[in-house]
Amino acid sequence: MRAAAAGPAAYEKYLASAEFDMDAFTPADHAALRGEWSWLAHIAGQAIAGGPDGMIDDELAYVTPWGFAPEQVRPPALFLCGGQDRMVPSAHSTWLARHCPAAHLWLRPADGHVSVLRSSAVAALDWLVEQAGETEAR
C-alpha cells in the first residue's frame, strides 16, 4: 500500500522486486485452487503474463480517487467477501456496502479470497441474474 500511495512508478518497481506470497491464501483458498477453482490460477497467470498494468490499477484504486463517489452507484451492487481474506480485507467491502445506496453485503466469515467463491459464487450469480431481470421489468 505504501508503494501504491507513492504512485504507479513506485508500485511497478515494488512489483518487480517482490514475489507473490502464497501465504496470502488461507488453507481453504489453497483447497479451492486445487479443486473446482483450479482454472482460476491459470487465468490469473495469463493476466499477470500480460504485464503489471491490471495489478497496478487494482492497487492504486485503494489509494487514489476513482472519479466518482460510491454514493453515486444506483443499481443494486453485491459485495461478496470472505472474512478470512488476507488480500482484500472484508472491511473494504463493508465500507463500500455502507456507502452504496443499493448495496448488498454477503460476508462469509469462514472464507478467504478464493474459498468464498466455492461457497457462494453460484448464489451470487443467481442474485445478479435476478437483479438484471428486475431491472428489465422496470
Coordinates of C-alpha atoms in Angstrom, one line a residue:
M1 CA 0.0 0.0 0.0
R2 CA 2.8 2.4 0.8
A3 CA 4.3 1.7 -2.7
A4 CA 0.9 2.3 -4.3
A5 CA 0.4 5.5 -2.4
A6 CA 3.8 6.7 -3.8
G7 CA 2.4 6.3 -7.3
P8 CA 2.3 4.0 -10.3
A9 CA 6.1 4.0 -10.9
A10 CA 6.9 3.2 -7.2
Y11 CA 4.3 0.4 -7.2
E12 CA 5.6 -1.0 -10.5
K13 CA 9.2 -1.0 -9.0
Y14 CA 7.8 -2.8 -5.9
L15 CA 6.1 -5.5 -8.0
A16 CA 9.3 -6.1 -10.0
S17 CA 11.2 -6.7 -6.7
A18 CA 8.6 -8.7 -4.8
E19 CA 7.5 -12.3 -5.1
F20 CA 3.9 -13.3 -4.5
D21 CA 3.4 -14.7 -1.1
M22 CA 1.3 -17.9 -1.3
D23 CA 0.6 -17.5 2.4
A24 CA -1.8 -14.7 1.4
F25 CA -4.2 -17.6 0.6
T26 CA -5.8 -19.4 3.5
P27 CA -5.8 -23.2 3.7
A28 CA -9.4 -23.2 2.4
D29 CA -8.2 -21.0 -0.6
H30 CA -5.5 -23.5 -1.4
A31 CA -8.0 -26.3 -1.3
A32 CA -10.3 -24.4 -3.7
L33 CA -7.5 -23.7 -6.1
R34 CA -6.6 -27.4 -6.1
G35 CA -10.2 -28.3 -6.8
E36 CA -13.1 -26.8 -8.7
W37 CA -11.4 -23.4 -8.9
S38 CA -8.1 -24.6 -10.2
W39 CA -8.8 -22.9 -13.6
L40 CA -8.7 -19.5 -11.7
A41 CA -4.9 -19.9 -11.2
H42 CA -4.4 -20.4 -14.9
I43 CA -6.5 -17.3 -15.7
A44 CA -4.6 -15.2 -13.1
G45 CA -1.3 -16.4 -14.6
Q46 CA -2.4 -15.3 -18.0
A47 CA -3.4 -11.9 -16.7
I48 CA 0.0 -11.5 -14.9
A49 CA 1.9 -12.6 -18.0
G50 CA 0.2 -9.7 -19.9
G51 CA 2.1 -7.3 -17.7
P52 CA 1.6 -5.5 -14.4
D53 CA -0.9 -2.8 -15.5
G54 CA -4.0 -4.5 -14.1
M55 CA -2.4 -5.2 -10.8
I56 CA -1.1 -1.7 -10.6
D57 CA -4.6 -0.3 -11.4
D58 CA -6.1 -2.5 -8.7
E59 CA -3.7 -1.4 -6.0
L60 CA -3.9 2.3 -7.0
A61 CA -7.7 2.1 -6.6
Y62 CA -7.1 1.6 -2.9
V63 CA -5.2 4.9 -2.5
T64 CA -6.4 7.3 -5.3
P65 CA -9.8 8.8 -6.2
W66 CA -12.0 6.7 -8.5
G67 CA -13.6 9.6 -10.4
F68 CA -16.9 9.0 -8.7
A69 CA -18.3 8.6 -5.2
P70 CA -19.7 5.2 -4.1
E71 CA -22.8 7.1 -3.1
Q72 CA -23.5 7.7 -6.8
V73 CA -23.8 4.0 -7.6
R74 CA -27.6 3.4 -8.0
P75 CA -28.0 -0.1 -9.5
P76 CA -28.0 -2.9 -7.0
A77 CA -24.5 -3.9 -6.1
L78 CA -23.3 -7.1 -4.5
F79 CA -20.2 -7.2 -2.3
L80 CA -19.2 -10.8 -1.6
C81 CA -16.3 -11.2 0.7
G82 CA -14.6 -13.7 2.9
G83 CA -14.0 -12.7 6.5
Q84 CA -10.6 -14.5 6.4
D85 CA -9.5 -12.9 3.1
R86 CA -5.8 -11.8 3.5
M87 CA -5.7 -9.9 0.2
V88 CA -8.8 -7.8 0.3
P89 CA -9.9 -7.2 3.9
S90 CA -13.6 -7.6 4.5
A91 CA -13.5 -4.0 6.0
H92 CA -13.2 -2.8 2.4
S93 CA -16.4 -4.4 1.2
T94 CA -18.2 -3.4 4.4
W95 CA -17.2 0.2 3.8
L96 CA -18.3 0.1 0.2
A97 CA -21.6 -1.5 1.1
R98 CA -22.3 1.2 3.7
H99 CA -21.7 3.9 1.0
C100 CA -23.5 2.4 -2.0
P101 CA -27.3 3.1 -1.7
A102 CA -28.5 -0.2 -3.2
A103 CA -25.7 -2.4 -1.9
H104 CA -26.0 -5.9 -0.5
L105 CA -23.1 -7.3 1.6
W106 CA -22.6 -11.0 1.8
L107 CA -19.9 -11.5 4.3
R108 CA -18.8 -15.1 4.6
P109 CA -16.8 -15.2 7.9
A110 CA -15.1 -18.6 7.4
D111 CA -14.0 -18.0 3.8
G112 CA -10.9 -16.5 2.3
H113 CA -10.1 -14.8 -1.0
V114 CA -10.9 -17.8 -3.3
S115 CA -12.8 -20.1 -1.0
V116 CA -15.6 -17.5 -0.8
L117 CA -16.3 -18.4 -4.5
R118 CA -16.6 -22.1 -3.6
S119 CA -19.2 -21.3 -1.0
S120 CA -21.1 -18.5 -2.7
A121 CA -20.4 -17.9 -6.4
V122 CA -23.4 -19.8 -7.7
A123 CA -25.8 -18.0 -5.3
A124 CA -24.1 -14.6 -6.2
L125 CA -24.5 -15.2 -9.9
D126 CA -28.2 -16.2 -9.3
W127 CA -28.7 -13.0 -7.4
L128 CA -27.1 -10.9 -10.2
V129 CA -29.4 -12.6 -12.8
E130 CA -32.4 -11.9 -10.6
Q131 CA -31.4 -8.3 -10.2
A132 CA -31.0 -7.9 -14.0
G133 CA -34.5 -9.4 -14.5
E134 CA -36.0 -6.9 -12.1
T135 CA -34.2 -4.0 -13.7
E136 CA -35.5 -5.1 -17.2
A137 CA -39.0 -5.3 -15.7
R138 CA -38.9 -1.7 -14.5

